[in-house]
PDB file of C-alpha atoms in Angstrom:
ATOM      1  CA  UNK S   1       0.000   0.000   0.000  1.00 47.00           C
ATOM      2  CA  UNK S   2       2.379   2.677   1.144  1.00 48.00           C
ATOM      3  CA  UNK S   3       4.473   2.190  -2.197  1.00 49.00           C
ATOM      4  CA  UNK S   4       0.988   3.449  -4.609  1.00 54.00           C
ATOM      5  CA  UNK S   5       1.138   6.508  -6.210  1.00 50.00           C
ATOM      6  CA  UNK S   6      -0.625   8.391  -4.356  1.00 53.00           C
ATOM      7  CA  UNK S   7      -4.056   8.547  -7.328  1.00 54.00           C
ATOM      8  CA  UNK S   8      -6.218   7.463  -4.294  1.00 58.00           C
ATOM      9  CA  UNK S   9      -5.007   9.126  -0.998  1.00 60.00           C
ATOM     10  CA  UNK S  10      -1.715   8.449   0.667  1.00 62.00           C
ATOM     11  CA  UNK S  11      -2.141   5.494   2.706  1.00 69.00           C
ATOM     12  CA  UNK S  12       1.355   5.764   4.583  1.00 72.00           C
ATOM     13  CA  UNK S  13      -0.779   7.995   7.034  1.00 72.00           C
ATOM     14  CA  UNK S  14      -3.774   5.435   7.382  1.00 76.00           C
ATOM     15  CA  UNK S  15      -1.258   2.621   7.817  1.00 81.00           C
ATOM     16  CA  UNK S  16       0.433   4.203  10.769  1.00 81.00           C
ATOM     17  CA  UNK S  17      -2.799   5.445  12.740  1.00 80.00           C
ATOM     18  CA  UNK S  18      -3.883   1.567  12.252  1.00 84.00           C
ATOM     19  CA  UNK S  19      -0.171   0.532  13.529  1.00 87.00           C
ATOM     20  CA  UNK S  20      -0.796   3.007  16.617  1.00 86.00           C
ATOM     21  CA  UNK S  21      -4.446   1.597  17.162  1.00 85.00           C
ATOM     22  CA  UNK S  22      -3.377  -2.318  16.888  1.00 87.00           C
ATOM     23  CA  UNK S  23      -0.038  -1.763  18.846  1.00 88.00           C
ATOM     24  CA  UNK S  24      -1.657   0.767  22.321  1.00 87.00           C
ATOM     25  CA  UNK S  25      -5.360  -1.048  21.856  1.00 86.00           C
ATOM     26  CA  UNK S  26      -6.321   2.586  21.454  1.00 81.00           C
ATOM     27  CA  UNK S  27     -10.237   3.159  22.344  1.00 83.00           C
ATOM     28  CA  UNK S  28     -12.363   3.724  21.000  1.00 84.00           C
ATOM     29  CA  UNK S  29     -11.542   1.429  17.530  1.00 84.00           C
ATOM     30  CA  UNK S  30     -11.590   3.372  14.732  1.00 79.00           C
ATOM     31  CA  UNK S  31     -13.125   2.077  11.187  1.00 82.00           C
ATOM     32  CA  UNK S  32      -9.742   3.327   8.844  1.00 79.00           C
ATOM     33  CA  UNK S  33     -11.557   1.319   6.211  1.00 80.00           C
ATOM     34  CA  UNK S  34     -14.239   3.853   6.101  1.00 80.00           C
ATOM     35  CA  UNK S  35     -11.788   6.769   6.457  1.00 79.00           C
ATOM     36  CA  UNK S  36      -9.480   4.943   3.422  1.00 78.00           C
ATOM     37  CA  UNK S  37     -12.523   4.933   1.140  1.00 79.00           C
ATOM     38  CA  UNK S  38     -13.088   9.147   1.629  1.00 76.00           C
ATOM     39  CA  UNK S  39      -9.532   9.678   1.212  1.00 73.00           C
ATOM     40  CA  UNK S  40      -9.657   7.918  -2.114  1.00 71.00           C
ATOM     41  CA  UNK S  41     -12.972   9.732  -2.966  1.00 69.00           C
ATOM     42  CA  UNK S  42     -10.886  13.371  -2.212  1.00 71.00           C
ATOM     43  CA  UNK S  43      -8.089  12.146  -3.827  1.00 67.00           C
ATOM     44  CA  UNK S  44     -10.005  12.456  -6.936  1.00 70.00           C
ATOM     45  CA  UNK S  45     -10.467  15.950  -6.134  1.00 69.00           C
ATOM     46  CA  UNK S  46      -7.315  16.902  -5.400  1.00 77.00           C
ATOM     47  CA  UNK S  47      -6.138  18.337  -8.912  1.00 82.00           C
ATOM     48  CA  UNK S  48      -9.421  20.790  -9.237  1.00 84.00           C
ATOM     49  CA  UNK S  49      -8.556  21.732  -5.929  1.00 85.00           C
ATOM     50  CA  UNK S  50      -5.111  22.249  -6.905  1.00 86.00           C
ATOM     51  CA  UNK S  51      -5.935  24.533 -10.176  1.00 86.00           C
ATOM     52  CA  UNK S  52      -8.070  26.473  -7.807  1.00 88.00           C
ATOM     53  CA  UNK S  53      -5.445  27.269  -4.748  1.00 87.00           C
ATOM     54  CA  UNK S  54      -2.987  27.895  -7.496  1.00 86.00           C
ATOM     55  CA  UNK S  55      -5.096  30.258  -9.445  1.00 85.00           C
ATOM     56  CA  UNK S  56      -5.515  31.974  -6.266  1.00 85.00           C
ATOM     57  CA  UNK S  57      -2.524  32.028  -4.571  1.00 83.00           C
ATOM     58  CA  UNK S  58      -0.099  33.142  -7.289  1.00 82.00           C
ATOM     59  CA  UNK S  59       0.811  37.155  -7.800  1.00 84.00           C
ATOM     60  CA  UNK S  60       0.756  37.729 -11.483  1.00 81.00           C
ATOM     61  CA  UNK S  61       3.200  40.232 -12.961  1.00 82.00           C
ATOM     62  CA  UNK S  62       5.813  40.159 -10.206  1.00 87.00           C
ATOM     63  CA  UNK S  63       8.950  40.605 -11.760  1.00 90.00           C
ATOM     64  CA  UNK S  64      11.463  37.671 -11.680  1.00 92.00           C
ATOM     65  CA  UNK S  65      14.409  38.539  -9.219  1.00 94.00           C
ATOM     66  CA  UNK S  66      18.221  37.623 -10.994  1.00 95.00           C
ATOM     67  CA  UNK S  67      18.284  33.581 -11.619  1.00 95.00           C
ATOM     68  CA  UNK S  68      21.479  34.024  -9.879  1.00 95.00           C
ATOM     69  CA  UNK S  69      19.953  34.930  -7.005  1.00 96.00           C
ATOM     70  CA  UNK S  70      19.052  31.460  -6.549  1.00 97.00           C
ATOM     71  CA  UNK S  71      21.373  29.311  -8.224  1.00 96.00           C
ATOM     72  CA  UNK S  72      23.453  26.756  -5.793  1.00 96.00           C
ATOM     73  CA  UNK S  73      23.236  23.484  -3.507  1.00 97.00           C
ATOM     74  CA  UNK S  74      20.916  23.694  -0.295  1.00 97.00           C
ATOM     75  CA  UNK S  75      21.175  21.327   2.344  1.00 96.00           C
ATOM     76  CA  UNK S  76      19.377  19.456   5.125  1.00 95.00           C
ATOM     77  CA  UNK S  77      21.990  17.225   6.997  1.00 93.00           C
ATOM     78  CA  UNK S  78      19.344  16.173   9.323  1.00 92.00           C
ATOM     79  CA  UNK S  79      17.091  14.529   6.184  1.00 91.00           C
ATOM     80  CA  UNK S  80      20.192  14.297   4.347  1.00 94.00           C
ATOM     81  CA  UNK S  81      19.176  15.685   1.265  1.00 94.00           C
ATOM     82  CA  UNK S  82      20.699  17.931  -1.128  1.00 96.00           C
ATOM     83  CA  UNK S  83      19.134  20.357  -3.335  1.00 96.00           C
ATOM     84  CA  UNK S  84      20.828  22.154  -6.398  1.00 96.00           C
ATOM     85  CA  UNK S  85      19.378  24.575  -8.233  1.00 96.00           C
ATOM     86  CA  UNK S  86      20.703  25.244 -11.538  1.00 95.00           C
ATOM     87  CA  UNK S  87      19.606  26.671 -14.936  1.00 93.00           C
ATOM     88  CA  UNK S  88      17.854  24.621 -16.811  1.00 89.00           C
ATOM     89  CA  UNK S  89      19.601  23.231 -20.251  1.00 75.00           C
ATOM     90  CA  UNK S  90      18.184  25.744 -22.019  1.00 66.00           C
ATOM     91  CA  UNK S  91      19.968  28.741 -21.902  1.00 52.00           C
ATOM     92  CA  UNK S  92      17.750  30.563 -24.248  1.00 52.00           C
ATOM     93  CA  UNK S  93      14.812  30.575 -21.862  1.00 50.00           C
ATOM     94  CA  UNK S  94      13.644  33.753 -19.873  1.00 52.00           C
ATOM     95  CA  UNK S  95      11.711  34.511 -16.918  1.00 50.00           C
ATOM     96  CA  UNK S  96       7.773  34.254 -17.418  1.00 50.00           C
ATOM     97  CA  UNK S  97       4.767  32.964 -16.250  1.00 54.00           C
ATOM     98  CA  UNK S  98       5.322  29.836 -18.747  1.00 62.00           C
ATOM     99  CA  UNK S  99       9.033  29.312 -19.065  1.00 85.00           C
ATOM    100  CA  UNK S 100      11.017  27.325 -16.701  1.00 89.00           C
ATOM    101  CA  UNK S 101      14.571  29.024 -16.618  1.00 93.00           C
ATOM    102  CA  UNK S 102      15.467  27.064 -13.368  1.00 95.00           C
ATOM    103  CA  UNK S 103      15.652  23.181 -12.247  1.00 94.00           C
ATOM    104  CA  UNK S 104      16.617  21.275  -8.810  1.00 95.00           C
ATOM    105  CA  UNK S 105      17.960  18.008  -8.376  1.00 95.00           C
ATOM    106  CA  UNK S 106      17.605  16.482  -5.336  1.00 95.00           C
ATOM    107  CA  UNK S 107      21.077  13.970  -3.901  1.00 94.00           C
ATOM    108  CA  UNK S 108      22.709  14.276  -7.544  1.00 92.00           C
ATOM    109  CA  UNK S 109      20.102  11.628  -8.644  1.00 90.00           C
ATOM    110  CA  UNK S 110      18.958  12.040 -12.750  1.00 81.00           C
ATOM    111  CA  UNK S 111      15.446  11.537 -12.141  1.00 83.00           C
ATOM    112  CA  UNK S 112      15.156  13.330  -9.009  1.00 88.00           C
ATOM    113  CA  UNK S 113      14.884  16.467 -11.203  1.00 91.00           C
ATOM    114  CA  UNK S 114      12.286  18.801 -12.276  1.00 92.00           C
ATOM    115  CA  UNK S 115      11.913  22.427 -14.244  1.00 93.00           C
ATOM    116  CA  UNK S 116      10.762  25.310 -11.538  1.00 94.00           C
ATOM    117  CA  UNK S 117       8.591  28.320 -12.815  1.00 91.00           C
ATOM    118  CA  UNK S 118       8.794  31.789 -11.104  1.00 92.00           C
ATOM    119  CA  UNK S 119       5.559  31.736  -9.073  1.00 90.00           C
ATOM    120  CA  UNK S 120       5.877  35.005  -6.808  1.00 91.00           C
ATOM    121  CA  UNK S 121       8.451  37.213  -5.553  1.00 94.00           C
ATOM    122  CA  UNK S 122      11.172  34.476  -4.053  1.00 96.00           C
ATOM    123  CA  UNK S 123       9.070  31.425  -4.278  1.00 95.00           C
ATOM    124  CA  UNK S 124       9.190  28.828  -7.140  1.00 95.00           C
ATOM    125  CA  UNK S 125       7.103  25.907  -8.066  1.00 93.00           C
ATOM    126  CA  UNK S 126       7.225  22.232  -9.898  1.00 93.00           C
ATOM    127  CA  UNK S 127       3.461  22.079 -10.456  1.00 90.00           C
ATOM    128  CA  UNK S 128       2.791  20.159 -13.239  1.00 89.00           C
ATOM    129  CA  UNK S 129       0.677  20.641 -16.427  1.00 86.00           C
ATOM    130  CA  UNK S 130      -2.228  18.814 -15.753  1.00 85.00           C
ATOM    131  CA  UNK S 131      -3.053  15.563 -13.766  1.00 81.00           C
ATOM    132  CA  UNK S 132      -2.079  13.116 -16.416  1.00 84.00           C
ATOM    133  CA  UNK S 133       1.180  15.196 -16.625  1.00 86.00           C
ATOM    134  CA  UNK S 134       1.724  14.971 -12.907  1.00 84.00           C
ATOM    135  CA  UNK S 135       0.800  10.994 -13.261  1.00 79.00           C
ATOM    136  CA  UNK S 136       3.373  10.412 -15.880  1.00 83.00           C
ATOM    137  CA  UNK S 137       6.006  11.897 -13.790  1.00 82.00           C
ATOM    138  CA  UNK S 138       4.657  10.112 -10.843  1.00 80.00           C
ATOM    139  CA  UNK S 139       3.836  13.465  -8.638  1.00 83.00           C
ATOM    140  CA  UNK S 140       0.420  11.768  -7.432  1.00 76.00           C
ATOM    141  CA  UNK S 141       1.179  12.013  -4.134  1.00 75.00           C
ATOM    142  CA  UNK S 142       2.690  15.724  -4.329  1.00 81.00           C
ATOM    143  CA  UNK S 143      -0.991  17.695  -5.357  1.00 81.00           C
ATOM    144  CA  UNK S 144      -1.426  19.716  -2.966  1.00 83.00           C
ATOM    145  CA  UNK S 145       0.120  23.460  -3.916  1.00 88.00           C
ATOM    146  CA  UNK S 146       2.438  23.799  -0.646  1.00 88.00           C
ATOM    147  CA  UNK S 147       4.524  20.474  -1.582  1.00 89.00           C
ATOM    148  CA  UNK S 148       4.494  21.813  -5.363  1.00 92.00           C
ATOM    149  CA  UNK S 149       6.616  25.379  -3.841  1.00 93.00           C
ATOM    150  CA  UNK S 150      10.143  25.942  -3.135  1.00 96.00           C
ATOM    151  CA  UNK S 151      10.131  29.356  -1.049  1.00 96.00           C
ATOM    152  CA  UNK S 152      13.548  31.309  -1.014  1.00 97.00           C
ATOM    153  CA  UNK S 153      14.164  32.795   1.971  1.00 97.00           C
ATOM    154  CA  UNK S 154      16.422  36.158   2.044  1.00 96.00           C
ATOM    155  CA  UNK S 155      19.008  37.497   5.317  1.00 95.00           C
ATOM    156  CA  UNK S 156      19.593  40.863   6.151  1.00 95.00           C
ATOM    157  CA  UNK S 157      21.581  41.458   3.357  1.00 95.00           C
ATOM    158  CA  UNK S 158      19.203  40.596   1.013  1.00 95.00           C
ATOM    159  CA  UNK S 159      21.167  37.773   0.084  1.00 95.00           C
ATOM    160  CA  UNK S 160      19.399  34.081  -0.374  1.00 97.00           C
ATOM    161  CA  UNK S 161      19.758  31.811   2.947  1.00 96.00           C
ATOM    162  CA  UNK S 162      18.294  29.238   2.455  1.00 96.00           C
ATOM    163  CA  UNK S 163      15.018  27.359   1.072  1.00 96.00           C
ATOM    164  CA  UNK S 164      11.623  26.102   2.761  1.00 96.00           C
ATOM    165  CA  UNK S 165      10.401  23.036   1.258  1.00 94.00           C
ATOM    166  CA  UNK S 166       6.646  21.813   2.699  1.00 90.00           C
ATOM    167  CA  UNK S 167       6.951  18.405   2.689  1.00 83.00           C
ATOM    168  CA  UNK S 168       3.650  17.551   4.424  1.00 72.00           C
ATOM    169  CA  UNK S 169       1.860  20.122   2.741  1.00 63.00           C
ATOM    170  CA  UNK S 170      -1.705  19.977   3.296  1.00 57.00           C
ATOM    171  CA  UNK S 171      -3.765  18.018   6.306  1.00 55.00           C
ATOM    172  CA  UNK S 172      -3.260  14.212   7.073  1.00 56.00           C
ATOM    173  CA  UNK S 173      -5.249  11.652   5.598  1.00 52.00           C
ATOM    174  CA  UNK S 174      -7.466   9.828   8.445  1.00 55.00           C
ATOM    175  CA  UNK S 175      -8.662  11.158  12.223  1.00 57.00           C
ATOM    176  CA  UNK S 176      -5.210  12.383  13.083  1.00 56.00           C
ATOM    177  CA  UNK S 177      -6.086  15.735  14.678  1.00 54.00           C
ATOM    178  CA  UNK S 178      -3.953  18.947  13.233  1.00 58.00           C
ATOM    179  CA  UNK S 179      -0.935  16.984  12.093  1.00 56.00           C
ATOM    180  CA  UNK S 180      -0.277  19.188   8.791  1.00 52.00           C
ATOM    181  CA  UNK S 181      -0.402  22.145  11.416  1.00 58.00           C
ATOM    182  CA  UNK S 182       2.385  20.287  13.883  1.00 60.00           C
ATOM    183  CA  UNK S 183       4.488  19.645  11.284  1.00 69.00           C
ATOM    184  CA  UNK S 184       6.208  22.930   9.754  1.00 79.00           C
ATOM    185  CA  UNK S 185       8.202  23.278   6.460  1.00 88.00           C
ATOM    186  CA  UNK S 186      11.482  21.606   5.738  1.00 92.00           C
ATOM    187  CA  UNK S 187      14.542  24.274   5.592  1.00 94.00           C
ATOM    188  CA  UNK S 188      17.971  23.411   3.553  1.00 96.00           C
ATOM    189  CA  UNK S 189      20.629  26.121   3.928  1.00 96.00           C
ATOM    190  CA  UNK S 190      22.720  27.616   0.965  1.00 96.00           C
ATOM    191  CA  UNK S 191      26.418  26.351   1.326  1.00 93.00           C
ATOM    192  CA  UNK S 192      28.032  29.885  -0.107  1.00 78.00           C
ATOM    193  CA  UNK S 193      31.187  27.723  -1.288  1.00 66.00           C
ATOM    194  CA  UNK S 194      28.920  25.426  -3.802  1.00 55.00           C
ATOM    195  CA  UNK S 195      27.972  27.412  -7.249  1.00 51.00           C
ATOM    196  CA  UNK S 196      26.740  25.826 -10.184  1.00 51.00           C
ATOM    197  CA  UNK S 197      25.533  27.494 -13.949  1.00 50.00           C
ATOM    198  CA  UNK S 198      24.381  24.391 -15.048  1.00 50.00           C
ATOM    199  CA  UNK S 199      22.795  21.088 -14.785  1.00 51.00           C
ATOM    200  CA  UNK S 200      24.681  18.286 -16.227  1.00 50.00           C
ATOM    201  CA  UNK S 201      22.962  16.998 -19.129  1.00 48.00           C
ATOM    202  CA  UNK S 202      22.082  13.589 -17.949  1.00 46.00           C
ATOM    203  CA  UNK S 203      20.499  15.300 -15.284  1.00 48.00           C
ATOM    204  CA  UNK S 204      18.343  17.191 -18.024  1.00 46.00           C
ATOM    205  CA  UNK S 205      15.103  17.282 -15.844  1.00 46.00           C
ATOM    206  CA  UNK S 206      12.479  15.185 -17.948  1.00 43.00           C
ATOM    207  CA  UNK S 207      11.148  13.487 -14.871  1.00 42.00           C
ATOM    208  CA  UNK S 208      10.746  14.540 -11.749  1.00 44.00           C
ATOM    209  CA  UNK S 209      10.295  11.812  -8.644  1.00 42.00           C
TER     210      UNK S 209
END
């Protein structure tokens, strides 16, 4: 179950609230069946929803800072991951509200790449291009807008720190109470001494996850 894309709910939530129940005979039982079945019915939902938030939530006509700006590797060394943000391939494309001048790669893995569009002010996003796009790339289980934004954070200086990733982005599947509000976004600092132009080309971002 928990290895599904994600088209009918994320079960890796259900399957530890059962764990929990089963493990500290929590009372009273719970019927996750019943909660399984609605979280496959909103899954369903989940890319009109998605248009929507994003239609709302985006700031058209802010101007693009300097790609620069956010070009180099981010880390997390507690989730060890890496995250490099490069130009794409194409040098030839600009900043817009349909280009894609900028990809990530996540732990120098080819297919953990994807294209980023210029969303608002500092923040980026991966969203895909409709929901058979985002089920060819396998980004089922990423449809919900905050996991689909990488937000650039700025110091003093005005200078790019690091980036907020929201990993959980959006509330848990099942009775957990308030977990997406427990749980904040992901931050991976910008090593000063790592600079890239470029992604390599077999990391040429055609698939993402």
């Amino acid at each position: 179950m928990s290895n599904c894309n994600g088209a009918n709910g994320d079960p890796t939530d259900l399957i530890a609230q059962a764990l929990c129940q089963e493990l500290f005979d929590k009372c009273p039982r719970l019927d996750l069946e019943e909660f399984a079945v609605q979280a496959a019915h909103n899954a369903k939902l989940d890319w009109d929803r998605l248009v929507k938030e994003w239609a709302r939530e985006r700031v058209d006509n802010t101007p693009c800072p300097p790609l620069e700006d956010f070009i180099g590797l981010y880390v997390n060394t507690a989730f060890d991951i890496s995250i490099r943000v490069a130009k794409t391939l194409d040098q030839s494309a600009k900043p817009g509200t349909d280009t894609e001048p900028l990809s990530f790669n996540i732990n120098s893995l080819p297919r953990q790449t994807a294209k980023l569009r210029h969303c608002r002010y500092d923040t980026w996003t991966f969203i895909p291009s409709s929901r058979n796009d985002a089920a060819r790339k396998g980004m089922m289980n990423l449809l919900k807008l905050p996991r689909l934004l990488l937000s650039f954070v700025r110091n003093s200086e005005g200078k790019i720190s690091h980036l907020e990733w929201d990993l959980q982005g959006g509330s848990c599947e099942g009775p957990a109470p308030d977990l997406a509000d427990r749980v904040g976004p992901v931050k991976f600092h910008k090593l000063e001494s790592e600079h890239t132009n470029a992604l390599t080309p077999e990391m040429d971002p055609v698939t993402v996850f």
